[in-house]
Amino acid sequence: MTTASEADLPELDSLEACMQRAVPVLENATSVTVLCHVQPDADTIGSGLALGLVLERKGIPVQVAFGFPDELPISMRELPGTHLLVSADQVRRDVDLLVTVDCGSVGRLGRLSDRLESAHQVLVIDHHRSNTRFGSMNVVDESAESTTAVLATLFDMWDVDIDDDLAHCLFAGLVTDTGSFRWVRPGTHTLAERLLATGIDGSRIARRLLDTHPFGWLPMLSSVLGSARLEPAAAGGRGLVYAVVRREDVGDLRSEEIESVIDIVRTTVEAEVAAVLKEAADGSWSVSLRSKNDVDVADVARRLGGGGHRFAAGYTAYAGSDDIIATLVETLG
Ligand code: 5GP
Ligand code: MN
């Protein structure tokens, strides 16, 4: 028999309705694991820790974790809530609710993806347009600046008081995913203002996350940028610029230094698309893609096994760097 509420189901799938359904699921969970993506950035960690802190305050047992690498990036160690982090092998298998934050697909969980099967329920909270909706509940706002911005809305619906510790975590994701408030929309600065009004030190948070590198960063940039190449004919004549970060370029520099390279390469005016190939310890390559106007790099990355946003995406490749570039040029058309 079809009831009136079942007839209304399509409407229930609106973002707001999904959030409304997520609130009691979070509130009534008996145990929660919050998973961030591999090679974590400040948006996934800020989201994971903010949600972890809220659950902890409600007396719900909670673990926060990410699949790779073993250590939290140094720039994120001042975030409140790091006491909730456990190493990947300590993540319990028999959890009531598993929440993923800032993960567009199962693959982003790395070696923790097997925890999905043993969880009673899975809630996906994200803002990637390529999100595959792999949860039993999915709160995905493609128009949100960051996953922490999605959480701010969810917290309001949940009547959570956003104090300075939560604001610190949420601001970390907002400032990094908006490129220091360059990629914004109406409402972005209203949220930033609200978070800053709790008394957090926005300049310190931004400097530590985005503007702090050891001296060795400068010679690394010199060698990597010195080998950058421009392919004006690629992407239908709109141009591709790329640079390759090999293990020997990196030495003991941190992920923060490696991740900074794309932000310089992508400024090249002659190219619509920018790529940076980053060699991992196992010989695989992590590829960052950026575009400016009319190439949807989320789509390009998806075709190459990854995902992301329209203007910022990535994927993992297992080949020599020349072959990876050849495949990328072919995919760009
Ligand atoms: P970044 O270049 O900063 O590592 O990533 C840019 C965007 O692409 C981020 O939103 C990130 O989540 C996404 N992304 C990067 N690498 C991968 C990947 O291997 N798979 C998927 N699905 N998304 C990725
Ligand atoms: Mn994000």
Coordinates of C-alpha atoms in Angstrom, one line a residue, residues 14-298:
S14 CA 16.2 17.3 -1.7
L15 CA 19.4 18.3 0.0
E16 CA 17.6 19.8 2.9
A17 CA 15.5 16.7 3.4
C18 CA 18.7 14.5 3.3
M19 CA 20.2 16.7 6.0
Q20 CA 17.0 16.5 8.1
R21 CA 17.1 12.7 7.9
A22 CA 20.9 12.7 8.8
V23 CA 20.4 14.6 12.1
P24 CA 18.6 11.9 14.0
V25 CA 20.8 9.3 12.6
L26 CA 23.8 11.1 14.0
E27 CA 22.1 12.0 17.3
N28 CA 21.0 8.4 17.9
A29 CA 24.1 6.6 16.8
T30 CA 25.6 4.2 19.4
S31 CA 29.1 4.5 17.9
V32 CA 30.5 6.4 15.0
T33 CA 33.6 6.2 12.8
V34 CA 34.4 9.4 10.8
L35 CA 36.6 8.7 7.8
C36 CA 38.6 11.4 5.9
H37 CA 40.2 10.9 2.5
V38 CA 43.7 9.7 1.8
Q39 CA 46.4 12.3 1.5
P40 CA 44.1 14.4 3.7
D41 CA 43.7 18.2 3.2
A42 CA 42.4 20.7 5.7
D43 CA 38.8 20.3 4.4
T44 CA 38.5 16.6 5.1
I45 CA 40.4 16.8 8.4
G46 CA 38.6 20.0 9.6
S47 CA 35.3 18.3 8.8
G48 CA 36.2 15.0 10.4
L49 CA 37.5 16.7 13.6
A50 CA 34.5 19.1 13.9
L51 CA 32.0 16.3 13.5
G52 CA 34.0 14.1 15.9
L53 CA 34.0 16.9 18.6
V54 CA 30.3 17.3 18.3
L55 CA 29.7 13.6 18.7
E56 CA 32.2 13.4 21.6
R57 CA 30.3 16.2 23.4
K58 CA 27.1 14.2 23.1
G59 CA 28.8 11.2 24.7
I60 CA 28.8 9.1 21.5
P61 CA 31.9 7.0 21.1
V62 CA 33.8 8.3 18.0
Q63 CA 36.9 7.6 16.1
V64 CA 38.3 9.8 13.3
A65 CA 40.8 8.4 10.8
F66 CA 42.3 8.4 7.3
G67 CA 43.8 5.6 5.2
F68 CA 47.1 7.1 4.1
P69 CA 49.7 8.2 5.1
D70 CA 50.2 7.2 8.8
E71 CA 50.8 10.7 10.1
L72 CA 48.6 13.8 10.1
P73 CA 50.2 16.6 8.0
I74 CA 52.1 18.9 10.3
S75 CA 50.2 22.0 9.2
M76 CA 47.0 20.5 10.6
R77 CA 48.3 19.5 14.0
E78 CA 47.0 22.7 15.7
L79 CA 43.4 21.9 14.8
P80 CA 41.1 21.1 17.8
G81 CA 40.0 17.5 18.2
T82 CA 43.2 15.7 17.0
H83 CA 42.9 13.6 20.2
L84 CA 40.0 11.8 18.4
L85 CA 42.4 10.6 15.6
V86 CA 43.3 6.9 15.5
S87 CA 45.6 5.1 13.1
A88 CA 44.1 3.3 10.2
D89 CA 44.6 -0.2 11.7
Q90 CA 42.9 0.8 14.9
V91 CA 39.6 1.7 13.2
R92 CA 37.0 -0.6 14.6
R93 CA 35.1 -2.9 12.3
D94 CA 31.8 -3.2 14.0
V95 CA 30.5 0.4 14.1
D96 CA 26.9 1.5 14.1
L97 CA 27.4 4.6 11.9
L98 CA 30.3 5.3 9.5
V99 CA 30.5 8.8 8.2
T100 CA 32.8 9.9 5.3
V101 CA 33.7 13.5 4.9
D102 CA 35.0 15.2 1.7
C103 CA 35.2 11.8 -0.1
G104 CA 33.8 11.7 -3.6
S105 CA 34.1 7.9 -4.1
V106 CA 35.0 4.8 -2.2
G107 CA 38.5 4.8 -3.5
R108 CA 39.3 8.0 -1.6
L109 CA 39.1 5.9 1.6
G110 CA 42.2 3.9 0.6
R111 CA 42.7 0.9 2.8
L112 CA 39.8 1.9 5.0
S113 CA 37.3 1.3 2.3
D114 CA 36.7 -2.2 3.7
R115 CA 35.1 -0.6 6.8
L116 CA 32.1 0.3 4.7
E117 CA 30.8 -3.3 4.6
S118 CA 30.8 -3.9 8.3
A119 CA 29.1 -0.6 9.3
H120 CA 25.4 -0.7 10.1
Q121 CA 24.8 2.6 8.2
V122 CA 26.9 4.8 6.0
L123 CA 26.5 8.6 5.8
V124 CA 28.3 10.4 3.1
I125 CA 28.9 14.2 3.6
D126 CA 30.6 15.9 0.7
H127 CA 30.7 18.7 -1.9
H128 CA 32.3 17.0 -4.9
R129 CA 30.3 17.1 -8.2
S130 CA 31.7 13.6 -9.0
N131 CA 30.3 12.1 -5.8
T132 CA 29.1 8.5 -6.5
R133 CA 26.6 8.5 -3.6
F134 CA 28.0 5.4 -2.1
G135 CA 26.4 5.8 1.3
S136 CA 23.0 4.5 2.6
M137 CA 22.4 8.3 3.2
N138 CA 24.1 11.0 1.1
V139 CA 24.4 14.7 2.0
V140 CA 26.1 16.1 -1.0
D141 CA 26.0 19.8 -1.8
E142 CA 27.8 20.4 -5.0
S143 CA 27.4 24.1 -4.7
A144 CA 29.1 24.3 -1.3
E145 CA 32.6 25.8 -1.1
S146 CA 33.9 23.1 1.2
T147 CA 32.7 20.1 3.1
T148 CA 33.1 22.2 6.3
A149 CA 30.5 24.6 4.8
V150 CA 28.1 21.7 4.3
L151 CA 28.7 20.7 8.0
A152 CA 28.0 24.3 9.2
T153 CA 24.5 24.0 7.6
L154 CA 24.0 20.5 9.1
F155 CA 25.1 21.8 12.6
D156 CA 22.6 24.6 12.4
M157 CA 19.8 22.1 11.6
W158 CA 21.1 19.9 14.5
D159 CA 21.1 22.9 16.9
V160 CA 24.8 22.6 17.5
D161 CA 26.4 25.6 19.1
I162 CA 29.4 26.5 16.8
D163 CA 32.0 27.6 19.4
D164 CA 35.6 28.6 18.7
D165 CA 36.9 25.0 18.5
L166 CA 34.3 24.0 15.9
A167 CA 34.8 27.3 14.1
H168 CA 38.6 26.7 13.9
C169 CA 38.0 23.3 12.2
L170 CA 35.3 24.7 9.9
F171 CA 37.3 27.8 8.9
A172 CA 40.3 25.5 8.1
G173 CA 38.3 23.8 5.4
L174 CA 36.7 27.0 4.1
V175 CA 39.9 29.0 3.8
T176 CA 41.8 26.2 2.0
D177 CA 39.0 25.0 -0.4
T178 CA 38.2 28.6 -1.5
G179 CA 41.9 29.3 -2.2
S180 CA 42.0 31.9 0.5
F181 CA 38.6 33.3 -0.4
R182 CA 39.2 33.6 -4.1
W183 CA 36.6 31.0 -5.2
V184 CA 33.6 32.2 -3.4
R185 CA 29.9 32.7 -3.8
P186 CA 27.3 34.8 -2.0
G187 CA 27.2 33.6 1.6
T188 CA 30.9 32.5 1.8
H189 CA 32.0 35.6 3.6
T190 CA 28.9 35.5 5.8
L191 CA 30.0 32.1 7.0
A192 CA 33.6 33.2 7.4
E193 CA 32.4 36.2 9.5
R194 CA 30.4 34.0 11.7
L195 CA 33.3 31.7 12.3
L196 CA 35.7 34.5 12.9
A197 CA 33.3 36.2 15.4
T198 CA 33.8 33.2 17.8
G199 CA 37.3 34.7 18.4
I200 CA 39.5 32.3 16.3
D201 CA 42.7 33.7 14.8
G202 CA 41.9 33.5 11.1
S203 CA 45.3 34.9 10.0
R204 CA 47.2 32.4 12.0
I205 CA 45.1 29.5 10.8
A206 CA 45.5 30.5 7.2
R207 CA 49.3 31.2 7.5
R208 CA 49.9 27.8 9.1
L209 CA 47.8 25.9 6.6
L210 CA 48.8 27.7 3.4
D211 CA 51.8 30.0 3.8
T212 CA 54.4 28.1 5.8
H213 CA 57.2 26.2 4.1
P214 CA 60.8 25.2 5.0
F215 CA 63.6 26.8 3.0
G216 CA 64.0 23.5 1.1
W217 CA 60.8 24.3 -0.7
L218 CA 62.5 27.0 -2.7
P219 CA 65.2 24.8 -4.4
M220 CA 62.5 22.1 -4.9
L221 CA 60.3 24.7 -6.8
S222 CA 63.3 25.8 -8.8
S223 CA 64.0 22.3 -10.1
V224 CA 60.3 21.2 -10.6
L225 CA 59.2 24.5 -12.2
G226 CA 62.4 24.6 -14.3
S227 CA 61.2 21.4 -16.1
A228 CA 57.6 22.6 -16.6
R229 CA 56.3 22.2 -20.2
L230 CA 53.6 24.0 -22.2
E231 CA 51.6 22.1 -24.9
P232 CA 49.7 24.9 -26.7
A233 CA 47.9 22.5 -29.0
A234 CA 46.4 20.3 -26.2
A235 CA 42.8 20.6 -25.0
G236 CA 41.5 21.5 -28.4
G237 CA 44.1 24.3 -28.7
R238 CA 43.4 25.8 -25.4
G239 CA 46.7 24.6 -24.0
L240 CA 48.1 22.3 -21.2
V241 CA 50.9 23.3 -18.9
Y242 CA 52.4 20.6 -16.7
A243 CA 55.2 19.9 -14.2
V244 CA 56.5 16.6 -12.8
V245 CA 57.5 16.2 -9.1
R246 CA 59.8 13.2 -8.8
R247 CA 60.8 11.5 -5.6
E248 CA 64.3 12.9 -5.9
D249 CA 63.0 16.5 -6.2
V250 CA 61.2 16.0 -2.9
G251 CA 63.8 14.6 -0.4
D252 CA 62.3 15.0 3.0
L253 CA 59.9 17.8 2.2
R254 CA 56.3 17.4 3.3
S255 CA 53.0 16.9 1.4
E256 CA 52.3 20.6 2.0
E257 CA 55.3 21.6 -0.2
I258 CA 54.4 19.1 -2.9
E259 CA 50.7 20.1 -3.0
S260 CA 51.7 23.8 -3.4
V261 CA 53.2 23.3 -6.9
I262 CA 49.9 23.1 -8.7
D263 CA 48.9 26.5 -7.4
I264 CA 51.9 28.1 -9.2
V265 CA 51.7 26.0 -12.4
R266 CA 47.9 26.7 -12.9
T267 CA 48.5 30.5 -13.1
T268 CA 50.0 30.0 -16.6
V269 CA 47.9 32.2 -18.9
E270 CA 48.7 30.3 -22.1
A271 CA 47.1 27.1 -20.8
E272 CA 43.4 26.4 -19.9
V273 CA 44.5 23.2 -18.2
A274 CA 47.3 22.6 -15.7
A275 CA 48.6 19.3 -14.4
V276 CA 51.1 18.3 -11.8
L277 CA 52.4 14.7 -11.6
K278 CA 53.5 13.7 -8.1
E279 CA 55.5 10.5 -7.8
A280 CA 54.5 8.3 -4.8
A281 CA 56.9 6.1 -2.8
D282 CA 55.4 3.0 -4.6
G283 CA 56.1 4.4 -8.0
S284 CA 52.5 5.3 -8.8
W285 CA 51.6 8.9 -9.6
S286 CA 49.1 11.2 -8.1
V287 CA 47.9 13.7 -10.8
S288 CA 46.4 17.1 -9.9
L289 CA 44.4 18.9 -12.6
R290 CA 43.1 22.5 -12.7
S291 CA 41.2 24.4 -15.3
K292 CA 40.1 28.0 -15.6
N293 CA 37.0 28.3 -17.8
D294 CA 35.5 25.7 -20.0
V295 CA 37.2 22.4 -19.4
D296 CA 35.5 20.2 -16.8
V297 CA 38.5 18.5 -15.2
A298 CA 36.2 16.5 -12.9

